[in-house]
mmCIF file of C-alpha atoms in Angstrom:
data_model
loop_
_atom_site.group_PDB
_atom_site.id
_atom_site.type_symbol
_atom_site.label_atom_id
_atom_site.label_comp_id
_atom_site.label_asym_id
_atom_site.label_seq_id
_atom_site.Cartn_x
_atom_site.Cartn_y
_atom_site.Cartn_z
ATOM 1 C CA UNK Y 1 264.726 272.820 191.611
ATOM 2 C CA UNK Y 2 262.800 270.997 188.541
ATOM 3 C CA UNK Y 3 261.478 271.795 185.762
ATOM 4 C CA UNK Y 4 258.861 269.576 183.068
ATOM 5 C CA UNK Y 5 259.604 269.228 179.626
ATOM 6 C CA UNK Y 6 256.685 271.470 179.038
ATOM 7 C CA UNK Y 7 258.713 274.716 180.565
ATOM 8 C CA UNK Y 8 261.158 273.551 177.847
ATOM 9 C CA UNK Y 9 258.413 272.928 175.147
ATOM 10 C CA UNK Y 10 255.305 274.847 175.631
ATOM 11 C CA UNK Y 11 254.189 274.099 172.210
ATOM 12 C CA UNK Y 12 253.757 270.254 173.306
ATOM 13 C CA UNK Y 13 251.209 270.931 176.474
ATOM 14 C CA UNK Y 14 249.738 273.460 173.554
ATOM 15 C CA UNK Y 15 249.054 270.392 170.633
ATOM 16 C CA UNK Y 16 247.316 267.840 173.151
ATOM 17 C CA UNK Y 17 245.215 270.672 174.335
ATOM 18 C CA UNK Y 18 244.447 271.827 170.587
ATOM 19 C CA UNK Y 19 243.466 267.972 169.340
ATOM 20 C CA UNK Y 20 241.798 267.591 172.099
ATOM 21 C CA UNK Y 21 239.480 270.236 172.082
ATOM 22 C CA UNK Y 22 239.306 269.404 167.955
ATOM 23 C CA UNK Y 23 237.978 266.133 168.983
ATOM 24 C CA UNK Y 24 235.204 267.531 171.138
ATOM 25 C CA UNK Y 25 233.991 269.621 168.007
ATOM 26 C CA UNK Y 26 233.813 266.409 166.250
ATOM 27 C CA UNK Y 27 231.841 264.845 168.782
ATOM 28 C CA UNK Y 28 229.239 267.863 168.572
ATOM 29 C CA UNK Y 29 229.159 267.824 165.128
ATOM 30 C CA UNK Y 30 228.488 263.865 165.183
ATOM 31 C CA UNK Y 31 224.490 264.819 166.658
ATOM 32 C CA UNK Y 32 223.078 265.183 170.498
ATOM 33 C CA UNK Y 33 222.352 261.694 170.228
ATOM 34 C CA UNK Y 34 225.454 259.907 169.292
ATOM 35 C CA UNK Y 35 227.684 262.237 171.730
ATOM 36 C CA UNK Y 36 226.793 261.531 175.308
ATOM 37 C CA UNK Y 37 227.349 257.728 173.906
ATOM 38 C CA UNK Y 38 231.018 258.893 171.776
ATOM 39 C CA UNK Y 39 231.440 260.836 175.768
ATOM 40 C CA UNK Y 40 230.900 257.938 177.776
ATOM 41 C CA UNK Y 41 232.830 255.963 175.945
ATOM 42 C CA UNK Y 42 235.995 258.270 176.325
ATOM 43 C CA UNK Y 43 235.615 259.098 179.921
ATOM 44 C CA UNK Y 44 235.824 254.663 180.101
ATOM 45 C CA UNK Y 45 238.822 254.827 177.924
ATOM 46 C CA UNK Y 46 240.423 257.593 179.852
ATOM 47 C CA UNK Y 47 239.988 255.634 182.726
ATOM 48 C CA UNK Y 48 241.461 252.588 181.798
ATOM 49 C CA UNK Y 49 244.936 254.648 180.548
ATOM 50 C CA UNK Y 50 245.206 255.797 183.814
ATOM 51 C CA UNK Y 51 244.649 252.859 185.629
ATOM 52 C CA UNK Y 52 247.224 251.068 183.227
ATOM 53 C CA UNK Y 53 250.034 253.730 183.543
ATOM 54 C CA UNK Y 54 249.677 253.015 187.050
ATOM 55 C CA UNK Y 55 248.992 249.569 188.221
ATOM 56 C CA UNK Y 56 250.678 246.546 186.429
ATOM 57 C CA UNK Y 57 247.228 243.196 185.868
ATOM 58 C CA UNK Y 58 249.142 239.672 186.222
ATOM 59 C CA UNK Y 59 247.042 236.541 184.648
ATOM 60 C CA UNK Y 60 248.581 232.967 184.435
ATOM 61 C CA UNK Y 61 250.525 233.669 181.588
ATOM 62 C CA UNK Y 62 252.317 236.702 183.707
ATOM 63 C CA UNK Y 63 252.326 240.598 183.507
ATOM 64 C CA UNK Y 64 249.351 242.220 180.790
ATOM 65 C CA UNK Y 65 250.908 245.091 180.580
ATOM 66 C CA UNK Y 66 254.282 246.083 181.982
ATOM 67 C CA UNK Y 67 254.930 248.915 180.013
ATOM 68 C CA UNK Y 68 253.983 252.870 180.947
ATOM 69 C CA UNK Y 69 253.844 255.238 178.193
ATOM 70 C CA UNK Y 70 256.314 258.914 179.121
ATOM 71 C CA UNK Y 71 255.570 260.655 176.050
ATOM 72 C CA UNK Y 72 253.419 263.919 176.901
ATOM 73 C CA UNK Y 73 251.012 263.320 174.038
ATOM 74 C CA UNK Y 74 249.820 259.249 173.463
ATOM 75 C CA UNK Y 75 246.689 259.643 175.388
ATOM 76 C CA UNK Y 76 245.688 263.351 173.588
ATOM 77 C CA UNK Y 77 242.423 261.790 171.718
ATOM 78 C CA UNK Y 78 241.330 261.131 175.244
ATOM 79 C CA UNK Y 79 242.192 264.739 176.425
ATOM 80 C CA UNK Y 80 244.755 263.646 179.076
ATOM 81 C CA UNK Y 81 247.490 265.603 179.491
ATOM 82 C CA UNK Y 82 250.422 262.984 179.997
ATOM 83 C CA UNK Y 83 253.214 265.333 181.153
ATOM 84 C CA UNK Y 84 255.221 265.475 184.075
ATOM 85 C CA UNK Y 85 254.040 268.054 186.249
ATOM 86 C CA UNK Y 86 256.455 269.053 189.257
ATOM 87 C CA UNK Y 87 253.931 270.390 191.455
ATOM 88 C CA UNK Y 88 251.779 266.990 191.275
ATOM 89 C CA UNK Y 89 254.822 264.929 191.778
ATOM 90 C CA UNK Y 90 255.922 266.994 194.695
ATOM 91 C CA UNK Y 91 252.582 266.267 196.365
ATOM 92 C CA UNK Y 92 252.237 262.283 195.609
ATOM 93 C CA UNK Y 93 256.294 261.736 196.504
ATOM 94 C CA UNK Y 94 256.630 260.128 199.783
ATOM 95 C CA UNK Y 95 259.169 257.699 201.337
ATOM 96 C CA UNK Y 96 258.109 256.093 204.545
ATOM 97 C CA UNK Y 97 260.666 254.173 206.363
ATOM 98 C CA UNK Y 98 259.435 250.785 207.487
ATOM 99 C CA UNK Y 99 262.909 249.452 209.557
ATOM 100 C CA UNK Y 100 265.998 250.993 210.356
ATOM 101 C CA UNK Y 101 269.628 249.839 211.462
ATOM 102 C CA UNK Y 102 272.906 250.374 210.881
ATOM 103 C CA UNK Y 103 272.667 247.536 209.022
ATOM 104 C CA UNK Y 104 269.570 247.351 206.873
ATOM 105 C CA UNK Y 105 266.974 249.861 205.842
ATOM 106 C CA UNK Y 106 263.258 248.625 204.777
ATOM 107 C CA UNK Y 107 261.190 251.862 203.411
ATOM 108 C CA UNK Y 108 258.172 252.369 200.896
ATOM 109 C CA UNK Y 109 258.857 255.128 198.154
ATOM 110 C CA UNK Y 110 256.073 255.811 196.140
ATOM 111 C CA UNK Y 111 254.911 258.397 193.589
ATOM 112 C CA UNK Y 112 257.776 257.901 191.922
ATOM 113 C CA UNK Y 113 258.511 256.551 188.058
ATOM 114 C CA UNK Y 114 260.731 253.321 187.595
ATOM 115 C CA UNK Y 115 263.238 255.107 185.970
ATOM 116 C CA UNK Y 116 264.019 257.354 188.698
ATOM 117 C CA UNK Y 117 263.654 254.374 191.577
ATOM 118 C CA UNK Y 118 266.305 252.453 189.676
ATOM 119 C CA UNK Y 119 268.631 256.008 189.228
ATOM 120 C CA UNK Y 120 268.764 255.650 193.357
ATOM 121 C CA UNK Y 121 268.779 252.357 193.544
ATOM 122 C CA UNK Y 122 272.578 252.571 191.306
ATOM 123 C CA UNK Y 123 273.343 255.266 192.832
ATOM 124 C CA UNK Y 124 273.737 253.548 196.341
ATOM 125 C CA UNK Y 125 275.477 250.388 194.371
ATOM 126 C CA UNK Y 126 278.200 252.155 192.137
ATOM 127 C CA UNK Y 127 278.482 256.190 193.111
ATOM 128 C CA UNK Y 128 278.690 256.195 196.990
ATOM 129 C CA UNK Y 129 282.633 256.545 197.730
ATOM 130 C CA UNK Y 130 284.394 253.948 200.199
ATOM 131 C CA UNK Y 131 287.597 253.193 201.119
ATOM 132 C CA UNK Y 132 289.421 250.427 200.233
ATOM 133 C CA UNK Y 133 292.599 248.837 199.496
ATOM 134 C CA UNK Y 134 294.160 249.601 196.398
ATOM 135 C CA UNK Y 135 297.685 248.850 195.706
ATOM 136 C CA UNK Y 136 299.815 246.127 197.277
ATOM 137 C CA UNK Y 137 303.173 246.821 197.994
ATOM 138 C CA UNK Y 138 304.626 242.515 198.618
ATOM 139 C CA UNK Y 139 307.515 242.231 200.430
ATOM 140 C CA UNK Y 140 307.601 238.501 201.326
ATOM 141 C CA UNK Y 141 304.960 235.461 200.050
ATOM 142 C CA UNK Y 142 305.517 232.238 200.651
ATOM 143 C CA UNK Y 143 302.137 230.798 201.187
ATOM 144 C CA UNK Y 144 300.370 229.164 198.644
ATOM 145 C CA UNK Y 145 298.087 232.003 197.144
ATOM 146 C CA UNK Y 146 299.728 233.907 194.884
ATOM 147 C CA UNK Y 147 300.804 237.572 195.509
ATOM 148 C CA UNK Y 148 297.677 238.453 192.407
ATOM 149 C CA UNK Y 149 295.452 236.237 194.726
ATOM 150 C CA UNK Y 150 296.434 237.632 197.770
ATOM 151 C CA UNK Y 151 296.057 241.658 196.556
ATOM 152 C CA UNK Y 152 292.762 241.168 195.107
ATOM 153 C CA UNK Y 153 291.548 239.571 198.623
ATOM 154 C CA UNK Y 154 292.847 242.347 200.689
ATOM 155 C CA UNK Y 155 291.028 244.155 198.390
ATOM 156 C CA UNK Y 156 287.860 243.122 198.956
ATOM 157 C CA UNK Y 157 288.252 243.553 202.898
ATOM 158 C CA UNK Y 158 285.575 245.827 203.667
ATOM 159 C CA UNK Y 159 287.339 249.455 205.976
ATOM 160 C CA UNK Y 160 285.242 250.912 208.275
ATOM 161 C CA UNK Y 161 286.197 254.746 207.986
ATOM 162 C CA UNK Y 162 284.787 257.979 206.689
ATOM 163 C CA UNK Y 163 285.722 258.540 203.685
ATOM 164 C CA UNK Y 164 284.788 262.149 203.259
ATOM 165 C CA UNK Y 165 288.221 262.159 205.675
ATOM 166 C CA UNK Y 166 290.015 261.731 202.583
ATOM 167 C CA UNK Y 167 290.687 263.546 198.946
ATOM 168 C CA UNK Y 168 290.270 261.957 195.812
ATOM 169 C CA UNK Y 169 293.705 260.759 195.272
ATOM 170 C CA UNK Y 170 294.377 261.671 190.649
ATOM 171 C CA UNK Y 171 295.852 258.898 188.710
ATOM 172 C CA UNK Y 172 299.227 260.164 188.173
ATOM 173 C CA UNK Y 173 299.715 260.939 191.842
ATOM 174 C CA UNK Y 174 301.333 259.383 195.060
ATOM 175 C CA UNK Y 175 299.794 257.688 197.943
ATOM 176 C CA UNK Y 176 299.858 260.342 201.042
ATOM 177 C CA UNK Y 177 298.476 261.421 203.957
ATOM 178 C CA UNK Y 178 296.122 263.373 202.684
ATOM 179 C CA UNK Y 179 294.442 260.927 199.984
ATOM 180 C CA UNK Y 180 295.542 257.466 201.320
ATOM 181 C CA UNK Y 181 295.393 255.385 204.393
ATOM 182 C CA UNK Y 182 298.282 253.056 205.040
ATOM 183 C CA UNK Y 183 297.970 249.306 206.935
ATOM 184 C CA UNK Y 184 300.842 246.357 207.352
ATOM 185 C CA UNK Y 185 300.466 242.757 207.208
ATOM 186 C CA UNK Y 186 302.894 241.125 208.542
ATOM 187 C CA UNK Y 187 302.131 237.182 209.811
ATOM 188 C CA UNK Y 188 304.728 234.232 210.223
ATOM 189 C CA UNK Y 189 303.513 230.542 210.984
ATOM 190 C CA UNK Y 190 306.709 228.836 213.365
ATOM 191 C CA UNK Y 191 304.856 225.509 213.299
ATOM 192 C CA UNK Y 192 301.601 223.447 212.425
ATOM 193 C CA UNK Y 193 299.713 225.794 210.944
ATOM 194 C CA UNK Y 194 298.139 229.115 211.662
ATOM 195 C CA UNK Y 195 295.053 231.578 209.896
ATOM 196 C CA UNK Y 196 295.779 234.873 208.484
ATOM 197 C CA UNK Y 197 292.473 237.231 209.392
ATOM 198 C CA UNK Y 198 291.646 240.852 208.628
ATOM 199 C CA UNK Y 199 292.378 241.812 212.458
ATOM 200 C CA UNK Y 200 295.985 241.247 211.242
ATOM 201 C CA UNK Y 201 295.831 244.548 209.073
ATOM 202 C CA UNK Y 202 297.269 247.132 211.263
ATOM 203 C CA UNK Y 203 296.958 250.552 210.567
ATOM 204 C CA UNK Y 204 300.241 252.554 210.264
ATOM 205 C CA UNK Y 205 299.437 256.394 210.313
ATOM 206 C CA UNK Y 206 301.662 258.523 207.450
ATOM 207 C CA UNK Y 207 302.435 260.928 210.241
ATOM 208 C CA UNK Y 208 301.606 262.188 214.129
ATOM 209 C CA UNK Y 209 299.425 264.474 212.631
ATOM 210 C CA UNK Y 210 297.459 261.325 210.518
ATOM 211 C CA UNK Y 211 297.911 259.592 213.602
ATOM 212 C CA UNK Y 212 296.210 262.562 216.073
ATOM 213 C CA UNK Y 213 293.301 263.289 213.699
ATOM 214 C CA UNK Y 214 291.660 259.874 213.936
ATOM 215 C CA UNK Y 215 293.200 258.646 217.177
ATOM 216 C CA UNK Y 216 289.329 258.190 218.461
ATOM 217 C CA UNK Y 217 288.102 256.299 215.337
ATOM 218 C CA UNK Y 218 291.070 254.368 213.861
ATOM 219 C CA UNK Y 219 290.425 252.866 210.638
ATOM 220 C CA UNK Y 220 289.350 248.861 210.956
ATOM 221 C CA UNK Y 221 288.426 246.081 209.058
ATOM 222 C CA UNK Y 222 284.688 246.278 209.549
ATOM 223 C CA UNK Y 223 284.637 242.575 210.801
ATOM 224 C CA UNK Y 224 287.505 241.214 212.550
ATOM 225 C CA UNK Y 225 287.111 237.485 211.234
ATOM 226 C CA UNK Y 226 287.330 237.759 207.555
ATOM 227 C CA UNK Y 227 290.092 234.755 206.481
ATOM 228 C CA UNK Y 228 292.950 235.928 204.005
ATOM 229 C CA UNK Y 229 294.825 233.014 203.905
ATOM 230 C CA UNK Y 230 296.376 230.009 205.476
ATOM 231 C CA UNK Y 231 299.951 229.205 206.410
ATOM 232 C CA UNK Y 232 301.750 226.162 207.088
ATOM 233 C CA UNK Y 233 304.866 226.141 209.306
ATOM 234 C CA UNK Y 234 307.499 228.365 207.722
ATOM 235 C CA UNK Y 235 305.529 230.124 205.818
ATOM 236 C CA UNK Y 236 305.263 234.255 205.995
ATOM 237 C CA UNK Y 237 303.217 237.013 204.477
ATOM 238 C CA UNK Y 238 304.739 240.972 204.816
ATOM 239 C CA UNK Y 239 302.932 243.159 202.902
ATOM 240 C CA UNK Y 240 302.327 246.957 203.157
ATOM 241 C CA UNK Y 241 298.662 248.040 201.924
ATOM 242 C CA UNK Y 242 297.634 251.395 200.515
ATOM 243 C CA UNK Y 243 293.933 252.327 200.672
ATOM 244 C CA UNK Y 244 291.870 255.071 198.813
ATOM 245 C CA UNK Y 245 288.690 256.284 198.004
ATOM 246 C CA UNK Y 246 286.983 254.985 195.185
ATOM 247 C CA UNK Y 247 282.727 253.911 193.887
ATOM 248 C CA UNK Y 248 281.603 251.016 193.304
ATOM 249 C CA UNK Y 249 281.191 251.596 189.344
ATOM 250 C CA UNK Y 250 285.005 251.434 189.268
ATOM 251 C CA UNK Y 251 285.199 248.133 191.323
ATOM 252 C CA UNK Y 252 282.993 246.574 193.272
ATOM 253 C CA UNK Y 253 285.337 246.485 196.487
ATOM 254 C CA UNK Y 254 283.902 250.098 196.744
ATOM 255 C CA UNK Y 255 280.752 249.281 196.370
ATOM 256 C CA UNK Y 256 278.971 250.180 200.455
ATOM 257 C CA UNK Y 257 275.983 247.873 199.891
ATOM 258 C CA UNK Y 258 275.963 244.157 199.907
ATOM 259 C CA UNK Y 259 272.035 244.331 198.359
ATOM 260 C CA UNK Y 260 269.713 246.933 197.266
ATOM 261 C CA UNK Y 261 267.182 246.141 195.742
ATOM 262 C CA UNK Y 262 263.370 246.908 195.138
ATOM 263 C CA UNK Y 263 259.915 245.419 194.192
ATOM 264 C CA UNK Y 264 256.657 246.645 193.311
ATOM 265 C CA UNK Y 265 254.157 246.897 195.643
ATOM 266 C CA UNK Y 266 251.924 244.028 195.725
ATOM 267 C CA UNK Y 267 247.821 244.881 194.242
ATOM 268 C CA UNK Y 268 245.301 241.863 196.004
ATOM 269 C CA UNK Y 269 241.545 242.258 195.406
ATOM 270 C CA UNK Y 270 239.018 239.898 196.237
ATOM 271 C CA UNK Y 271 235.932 241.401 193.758
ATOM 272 C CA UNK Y 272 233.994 238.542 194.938
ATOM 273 C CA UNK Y 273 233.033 236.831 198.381
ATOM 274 C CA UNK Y 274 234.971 233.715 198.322
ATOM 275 C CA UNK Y 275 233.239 231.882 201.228
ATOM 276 C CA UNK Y 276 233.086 228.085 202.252
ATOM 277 C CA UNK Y 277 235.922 225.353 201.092
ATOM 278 C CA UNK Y 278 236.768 228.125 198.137
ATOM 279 C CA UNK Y 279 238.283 229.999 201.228
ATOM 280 C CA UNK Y 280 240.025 227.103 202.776
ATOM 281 C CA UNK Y 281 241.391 226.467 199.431
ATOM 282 C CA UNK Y 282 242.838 229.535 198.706
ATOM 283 C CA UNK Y 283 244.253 229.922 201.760
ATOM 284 C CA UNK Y 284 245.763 226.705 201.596
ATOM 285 C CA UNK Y 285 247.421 226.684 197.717
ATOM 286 C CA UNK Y 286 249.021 229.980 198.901
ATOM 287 C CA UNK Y 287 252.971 229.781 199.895
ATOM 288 C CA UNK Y 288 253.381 232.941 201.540
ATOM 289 C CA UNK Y 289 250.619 232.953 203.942
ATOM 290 C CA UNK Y 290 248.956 235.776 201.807
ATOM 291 C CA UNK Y 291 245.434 235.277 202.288
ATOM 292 C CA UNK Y 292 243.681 233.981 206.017
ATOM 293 C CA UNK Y 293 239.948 233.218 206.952
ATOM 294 C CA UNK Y 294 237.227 235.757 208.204
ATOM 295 C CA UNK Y 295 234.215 233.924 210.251
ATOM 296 C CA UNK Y 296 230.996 235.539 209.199
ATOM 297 C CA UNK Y 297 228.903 237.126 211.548
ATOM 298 C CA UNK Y 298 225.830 234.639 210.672
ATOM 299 C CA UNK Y 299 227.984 231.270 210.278
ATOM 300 C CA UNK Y 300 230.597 230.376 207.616
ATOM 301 C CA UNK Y 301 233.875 231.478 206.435
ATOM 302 C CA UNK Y 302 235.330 234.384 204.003
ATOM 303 C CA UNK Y 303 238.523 234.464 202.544
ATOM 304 C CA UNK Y 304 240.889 238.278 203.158
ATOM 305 C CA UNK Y 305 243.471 239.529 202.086
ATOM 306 C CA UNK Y 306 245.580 239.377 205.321
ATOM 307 C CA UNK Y 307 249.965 239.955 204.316
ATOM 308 C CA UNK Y 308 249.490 241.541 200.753
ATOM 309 C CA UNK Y 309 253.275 242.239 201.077
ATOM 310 C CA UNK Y 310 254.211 238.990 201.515
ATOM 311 C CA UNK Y 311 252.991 237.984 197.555
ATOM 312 C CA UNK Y 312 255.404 236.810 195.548
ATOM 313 C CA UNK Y 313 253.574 236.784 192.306
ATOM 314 C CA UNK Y 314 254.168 233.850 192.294
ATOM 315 C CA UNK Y 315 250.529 233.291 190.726
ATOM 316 C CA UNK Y 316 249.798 229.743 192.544
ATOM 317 C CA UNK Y 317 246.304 231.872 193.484
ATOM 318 C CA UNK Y 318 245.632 232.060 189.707
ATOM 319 C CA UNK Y 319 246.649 228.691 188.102
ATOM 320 C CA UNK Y 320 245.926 226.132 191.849
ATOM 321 C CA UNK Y 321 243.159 227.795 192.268
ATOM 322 C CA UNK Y 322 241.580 229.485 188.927
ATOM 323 C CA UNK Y 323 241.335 233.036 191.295
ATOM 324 C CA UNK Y 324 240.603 235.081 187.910
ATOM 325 C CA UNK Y 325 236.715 232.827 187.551
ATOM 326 C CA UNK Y 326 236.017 233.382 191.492
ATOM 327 C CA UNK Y 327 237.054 237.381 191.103
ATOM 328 C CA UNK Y 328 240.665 237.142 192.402
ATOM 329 C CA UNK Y 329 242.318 240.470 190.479
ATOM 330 C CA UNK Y 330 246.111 240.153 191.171
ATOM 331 C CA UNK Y 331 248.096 242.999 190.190
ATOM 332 C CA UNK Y 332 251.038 245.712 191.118
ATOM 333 C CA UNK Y 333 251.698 249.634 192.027
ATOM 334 C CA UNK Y 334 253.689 250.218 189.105
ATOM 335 C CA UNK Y 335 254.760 253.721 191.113
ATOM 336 C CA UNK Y 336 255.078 251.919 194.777
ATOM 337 C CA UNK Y 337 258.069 250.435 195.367
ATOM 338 C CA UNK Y 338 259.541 248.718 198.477
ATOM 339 C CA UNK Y 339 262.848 249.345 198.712
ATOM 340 C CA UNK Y 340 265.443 247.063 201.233
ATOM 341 C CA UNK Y 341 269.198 248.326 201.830
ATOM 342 C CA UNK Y 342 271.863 246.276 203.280
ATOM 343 C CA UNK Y 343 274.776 248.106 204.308
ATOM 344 C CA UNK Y 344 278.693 246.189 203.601
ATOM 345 C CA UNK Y 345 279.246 247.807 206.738
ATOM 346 C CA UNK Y 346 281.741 250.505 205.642
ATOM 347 C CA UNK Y 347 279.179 253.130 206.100
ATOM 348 C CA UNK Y 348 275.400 252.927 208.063
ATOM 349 C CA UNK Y 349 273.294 252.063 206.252
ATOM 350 C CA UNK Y 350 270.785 255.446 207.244
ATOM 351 C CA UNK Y 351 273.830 257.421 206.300
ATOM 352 C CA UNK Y 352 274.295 255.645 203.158
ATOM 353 C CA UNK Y 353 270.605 256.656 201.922
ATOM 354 C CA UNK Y 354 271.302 260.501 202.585
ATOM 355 C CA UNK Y 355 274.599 260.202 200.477
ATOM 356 C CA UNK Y 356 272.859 258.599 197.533
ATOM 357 C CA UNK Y 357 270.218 261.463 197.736
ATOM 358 C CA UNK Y 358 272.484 264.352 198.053
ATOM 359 C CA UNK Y 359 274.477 262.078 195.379
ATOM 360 C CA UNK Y 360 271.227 262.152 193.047
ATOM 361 C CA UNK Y 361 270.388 266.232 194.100
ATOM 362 C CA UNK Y 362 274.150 266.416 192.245
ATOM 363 C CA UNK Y 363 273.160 265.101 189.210
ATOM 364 C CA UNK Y 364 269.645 266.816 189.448
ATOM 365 C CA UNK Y 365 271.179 270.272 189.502
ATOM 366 C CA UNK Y 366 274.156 268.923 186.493
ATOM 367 C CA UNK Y 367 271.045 268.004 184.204
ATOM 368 C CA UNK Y 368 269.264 271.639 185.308
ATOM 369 C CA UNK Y 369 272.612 273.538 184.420
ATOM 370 C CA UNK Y 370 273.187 271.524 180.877
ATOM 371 C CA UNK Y 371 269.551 272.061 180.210
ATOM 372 C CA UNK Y 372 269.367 275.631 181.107
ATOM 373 C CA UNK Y 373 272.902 276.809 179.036
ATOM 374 C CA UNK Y 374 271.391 274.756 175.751
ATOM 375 C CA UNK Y 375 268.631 276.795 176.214
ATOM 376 C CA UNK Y 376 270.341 280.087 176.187
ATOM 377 C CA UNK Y 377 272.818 279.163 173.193
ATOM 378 C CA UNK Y 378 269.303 278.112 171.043
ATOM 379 C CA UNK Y 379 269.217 280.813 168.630
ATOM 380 C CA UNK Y 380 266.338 283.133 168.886
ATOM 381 C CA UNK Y 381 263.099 282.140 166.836
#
């Protein structure tokens, strides 16, 4: 469910509509002459709003205009309506995955504002629950990392389990078997010296029961390699290691994502034939491999725009090459964004994307429900 601010406040949709229409009376009033000129020249303006609230123009200096106005009413005068509409979102939404493991995702989501893009984008970083270690119980230390040290790098050892297995454990309350996980350390070095890894976390299971219900997917370091410390001969760690579920927001050793991130989709238009040496040039001042060469039919050579994802912005095209005098327009979707997620390993990273959207459908329906019971406690009119 969604709703526009306009099913909260009819009377805005209602004042653009009004000064628009008072605008057009002006425009009649000014003579038949002077208004098909006063209408042109709106219908250009109106087209240039749109085309800024949508794609962002680089030059040398950088971005012309990054900005995209949200309020329902700045382009009125023009008689555009500037409000969200859910039905024309719901038609121009898409997300179109582009590669897919357990390990990274690569997908296009477009038809979508920045705001919202960065909402899932935080969302996957700091309000997808993990599981991780969270208090150190130390029963012998005798390396040289101290027992602080040594805690906060258990910590961070990534656990691959499900965490939906567990409850959320409250502050006041004890570790158990039904909020916690439980794993020993316990490695001595008799002589020379010897590595302490994450393999040597072994899971101890509160009870048969703990023990029975995961007994075909044990909890495990995700990789078996991660180093924890070093001990010379003598030395011993014992430690016992409680583990709950937590989001990243609250640490990041619960955050499931090592990167996720996003850029705008990349805007390359050649308005002019750039034939000849031009061609070889640009091709050549270009880092990424953007552009390539086209042989003509009749003879020669024509520059195209051959990887527009692989632009950087990076503007060489603009300032090497002066690509703004030989028609070179270099700009971005400001509502096309190409999203890549790499998964800590904790959790897939395909399952992580469907928890961060039924994560951001939960705070979709909070907003609805805060909206809707402000609504009904508005006195009437």
């Amino acid at each position: 469910r969604a709703v526009s601010a306009h099913q909260l406040r009819p009377e805005c949709r209602t004042c653009v509509r009004s000064r628009a229409a008072m605008k057009r009376e002006r425009g009649r009033e000014s003579g038949a002459a002077g208004y098909p000129v006063a209408k042109e020249a709106d219908e250009a303006s109106a087209r240039l709003a749109l085309e800024q609230q949508t794609i962002l123009r680089l030059n040398r200096e950088g971005p012309m205009n990054p900005d995209t106005k949200a309020f329902c009413g700045c382009f009125a005068s023009l008689d555009l309506d500037n409000s969200w509409d859910f039905a024309q979102f719901k038609q121009g939404f898409a997300i179109e995955i582009t590669s897919m493991s357990d390990e990274l995702v690569t997908f296009d989501m477009s038809g979508i504002d920045p705001p919202l893009a960065n909402a899932f984008r935080r969302i996957m970083i700091a309000e997808v629950p993990t599981v991780a270690i969270s208090q150190v119980t130390m029963y012998q230390n005798t390396s040289v990392i101290h027992d602080e040290n040594l805690a906060h790098r258990l910590g961070l050892v990534p656990l691959k389990f499900e965490p939906d297995n567990l409850e959320w454990r409250p502050a006041d309350s004890e570790f158990n078997e039904s909020n916690s996980l439980r794993f020993n350390l316990h490695v001595i070095c008799h002589q020379g010296k010897k590595s302490v890894y994450s393999r040597d976390l072994k899971w101890q299971p509160w009870s048969e029961a703990q023990a029975l219900q995961f007994k075909d997917d044990p909890p495990i370091p995700v990789e078996p390699d991660i180093l924890i410390a070093q001990l010379r001969s003598g030395q011993e760690i014992e430690c016992e290691c409680y583990c709950e579920k937590g989001v990243g927001k609250e640490h990041a050793k619960w955050s499931p994502v090592c990167t996720a991130h996003y850029r705008l989709q990349p805007l390359i238009t050649l308005t002019k034939d750039i034939t000849g040496d031009d061609a070889e040039r640009l091709k050549a001042v270009c880092p990424m491999g953007v552009f390539d060469i086209e042989d003509l039919p009749k003879g020669g050579k024509k520059a195209i725009v051959a990887n527009p994802r692989k632009c950087t912005t990076c503007r060489e095209c603009l300032e090497s090459f002066n690509g703004e005098e030989q028609g070179l327009v270099l700009a971005k979707h400001k509502q096309h964004f190409l999203f890549s997620v790499e998964s800590v390993g904790q959790i897939p990273a395909p399952e992580l994307m469907r928890k961060a959207l039924r994560k951001f459908q939960d705070k979709c329906e909070t907003a609805m429900r805060v909206l809707e019971s402000r609504a009904e406690d508005e006195p009437p009119e």
